[in-house]
PDB file of C-alpha atoms in Angstrom:
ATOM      1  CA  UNK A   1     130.760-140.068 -98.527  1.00  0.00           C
ATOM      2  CA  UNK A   2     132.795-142.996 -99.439  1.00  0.00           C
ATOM      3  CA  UNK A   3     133.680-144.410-103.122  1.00  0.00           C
ATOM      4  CA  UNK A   4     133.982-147.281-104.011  1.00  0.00           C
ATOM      5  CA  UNK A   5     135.514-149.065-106.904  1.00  0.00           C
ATOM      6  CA  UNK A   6     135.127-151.895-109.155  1.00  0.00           C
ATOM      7  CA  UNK A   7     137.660-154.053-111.249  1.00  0.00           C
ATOM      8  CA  UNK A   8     137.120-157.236-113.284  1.00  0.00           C
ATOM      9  CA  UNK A   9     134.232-159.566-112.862  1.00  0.00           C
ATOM     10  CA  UNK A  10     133.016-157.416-110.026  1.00  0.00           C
ATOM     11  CA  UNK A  11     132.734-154.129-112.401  1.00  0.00           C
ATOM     12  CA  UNK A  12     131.318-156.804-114.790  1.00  0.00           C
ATOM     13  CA  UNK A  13     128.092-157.990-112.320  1.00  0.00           C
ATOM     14  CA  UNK A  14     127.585-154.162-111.164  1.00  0.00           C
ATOM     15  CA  UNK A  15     127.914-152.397-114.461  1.00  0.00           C
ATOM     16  CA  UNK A  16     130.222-149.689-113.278  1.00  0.00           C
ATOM     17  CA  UNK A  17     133.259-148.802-112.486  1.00  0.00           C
ATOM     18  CA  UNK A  18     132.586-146.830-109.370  1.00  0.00           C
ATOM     19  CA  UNK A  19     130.150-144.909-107.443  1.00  0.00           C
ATOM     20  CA  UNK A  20     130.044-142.536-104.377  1.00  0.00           C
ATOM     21  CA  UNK A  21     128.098-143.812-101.405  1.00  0.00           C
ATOM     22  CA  UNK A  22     126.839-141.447 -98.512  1.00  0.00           C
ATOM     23  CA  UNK A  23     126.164-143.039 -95.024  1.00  0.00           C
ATOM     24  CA  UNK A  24     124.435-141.011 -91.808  1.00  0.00           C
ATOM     25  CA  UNK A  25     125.788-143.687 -89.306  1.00  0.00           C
ATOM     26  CA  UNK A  26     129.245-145.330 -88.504  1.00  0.00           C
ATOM     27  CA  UNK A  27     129.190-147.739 -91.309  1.00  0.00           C
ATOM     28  CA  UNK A  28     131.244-150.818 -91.295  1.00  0.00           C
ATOM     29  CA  UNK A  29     133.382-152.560 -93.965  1.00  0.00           C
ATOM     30  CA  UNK A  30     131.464-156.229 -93.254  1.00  0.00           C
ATOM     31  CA  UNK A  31     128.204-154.078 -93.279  1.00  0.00           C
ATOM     32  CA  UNK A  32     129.451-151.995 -96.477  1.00  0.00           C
ATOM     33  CA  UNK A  33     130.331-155.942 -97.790  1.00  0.00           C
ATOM     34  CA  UNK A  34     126.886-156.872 -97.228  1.00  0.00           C
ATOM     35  CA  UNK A  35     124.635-154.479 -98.508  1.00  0.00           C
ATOM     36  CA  UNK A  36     126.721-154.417-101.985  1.00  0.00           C
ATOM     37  CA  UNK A  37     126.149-158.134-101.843  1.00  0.00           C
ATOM     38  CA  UNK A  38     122.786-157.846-101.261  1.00  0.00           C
ATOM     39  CA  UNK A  39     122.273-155.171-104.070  1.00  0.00           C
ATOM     40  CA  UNK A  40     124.765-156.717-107.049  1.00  0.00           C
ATOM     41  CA  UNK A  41     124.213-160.420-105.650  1.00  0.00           C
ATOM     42  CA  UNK A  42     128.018-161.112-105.473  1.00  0.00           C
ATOM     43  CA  UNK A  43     127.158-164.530-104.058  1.00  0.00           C
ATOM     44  CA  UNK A  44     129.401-166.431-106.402  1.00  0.00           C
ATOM     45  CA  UNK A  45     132.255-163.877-106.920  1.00  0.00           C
ATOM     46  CA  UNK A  46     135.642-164.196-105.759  1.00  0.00           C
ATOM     47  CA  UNK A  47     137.548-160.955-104.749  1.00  0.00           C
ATOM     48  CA  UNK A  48     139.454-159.221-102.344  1.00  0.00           C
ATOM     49  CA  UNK A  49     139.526-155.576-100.778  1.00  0.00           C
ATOM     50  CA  UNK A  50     141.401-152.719 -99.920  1.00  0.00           C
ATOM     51  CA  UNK A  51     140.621-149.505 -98.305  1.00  0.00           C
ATOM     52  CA  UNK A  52     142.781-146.691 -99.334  1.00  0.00           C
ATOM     53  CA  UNK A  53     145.160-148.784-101.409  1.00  0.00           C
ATOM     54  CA  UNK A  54     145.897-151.178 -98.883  1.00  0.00           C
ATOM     55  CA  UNK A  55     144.637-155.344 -98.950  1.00  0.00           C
ATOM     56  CA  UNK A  56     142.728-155.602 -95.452  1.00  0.00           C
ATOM     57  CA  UNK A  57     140.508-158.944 -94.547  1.00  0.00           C
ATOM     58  CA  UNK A  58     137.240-158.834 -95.075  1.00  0.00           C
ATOM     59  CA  UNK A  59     136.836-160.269 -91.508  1.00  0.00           C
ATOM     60  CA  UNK A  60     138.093-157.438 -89.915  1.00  0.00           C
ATOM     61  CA  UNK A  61     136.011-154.954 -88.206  1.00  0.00           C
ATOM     62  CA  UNK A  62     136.923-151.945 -90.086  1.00  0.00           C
ATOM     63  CA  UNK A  63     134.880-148.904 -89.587  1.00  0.00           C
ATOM     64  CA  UNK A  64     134.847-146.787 -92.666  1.00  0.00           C
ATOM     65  CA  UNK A  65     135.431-143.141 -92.533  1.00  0.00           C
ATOM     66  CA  UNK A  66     134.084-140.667 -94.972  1.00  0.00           C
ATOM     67  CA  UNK A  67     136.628-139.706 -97.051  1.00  0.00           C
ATOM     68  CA  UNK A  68     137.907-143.708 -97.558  1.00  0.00           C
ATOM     69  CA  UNK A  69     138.205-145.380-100.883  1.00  0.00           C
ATOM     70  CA  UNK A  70     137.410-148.917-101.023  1.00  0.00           C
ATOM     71  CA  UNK A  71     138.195-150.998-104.025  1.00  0.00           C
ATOM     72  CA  UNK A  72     136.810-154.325-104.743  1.00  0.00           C
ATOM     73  CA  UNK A  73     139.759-156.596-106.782  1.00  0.00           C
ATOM     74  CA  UNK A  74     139.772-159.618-108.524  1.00  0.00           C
ATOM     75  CA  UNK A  75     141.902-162.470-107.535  1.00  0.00           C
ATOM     76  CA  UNK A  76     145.468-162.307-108.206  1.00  0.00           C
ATOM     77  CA  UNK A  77     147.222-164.513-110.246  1.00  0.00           C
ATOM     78  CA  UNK A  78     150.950-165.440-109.653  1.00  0.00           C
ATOM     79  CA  UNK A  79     153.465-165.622-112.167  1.00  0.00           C
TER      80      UNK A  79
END
């Protein structure tokens, strides 16, 4: 089981903060990506992620473990 997390316009469009996913198969981050996409339509939304506190690319072909935390952030503004 993974959880994942949701900050600004992202917790906004799923109407939560987090929730606890459980997977039977290797399950990838661009895969992970996708089907929260599919289910919250995040089409228009701008955001970055990190697994276990950490920024990674969404390009990269992570493959998630059980006990991983991803978090789904909105942009970051300078300052």
């Amino acid at each position: 089981m993974i959880e994942v997390k949701y900050f600004g316009a992202v917790a906004e469009k799923t109407k939560c903060e987090f929730e606890k996913l459980s997977f039977s198969e290797e399950l990838s981050l661009q895969r992970l990506l996708q089907n929260l996409s599919q289910k919250y339509e995040f089409e228009s939304l701008t955001f970055s992620v990190a697994i276990n506190q950490k920024i990674v690319s969404k390009e990269v072909d992570y493959t998630l473990k059980t006990s991983d935390i991803v978090a789904l952030l909105p942009p970051f503004a300078g300052g």
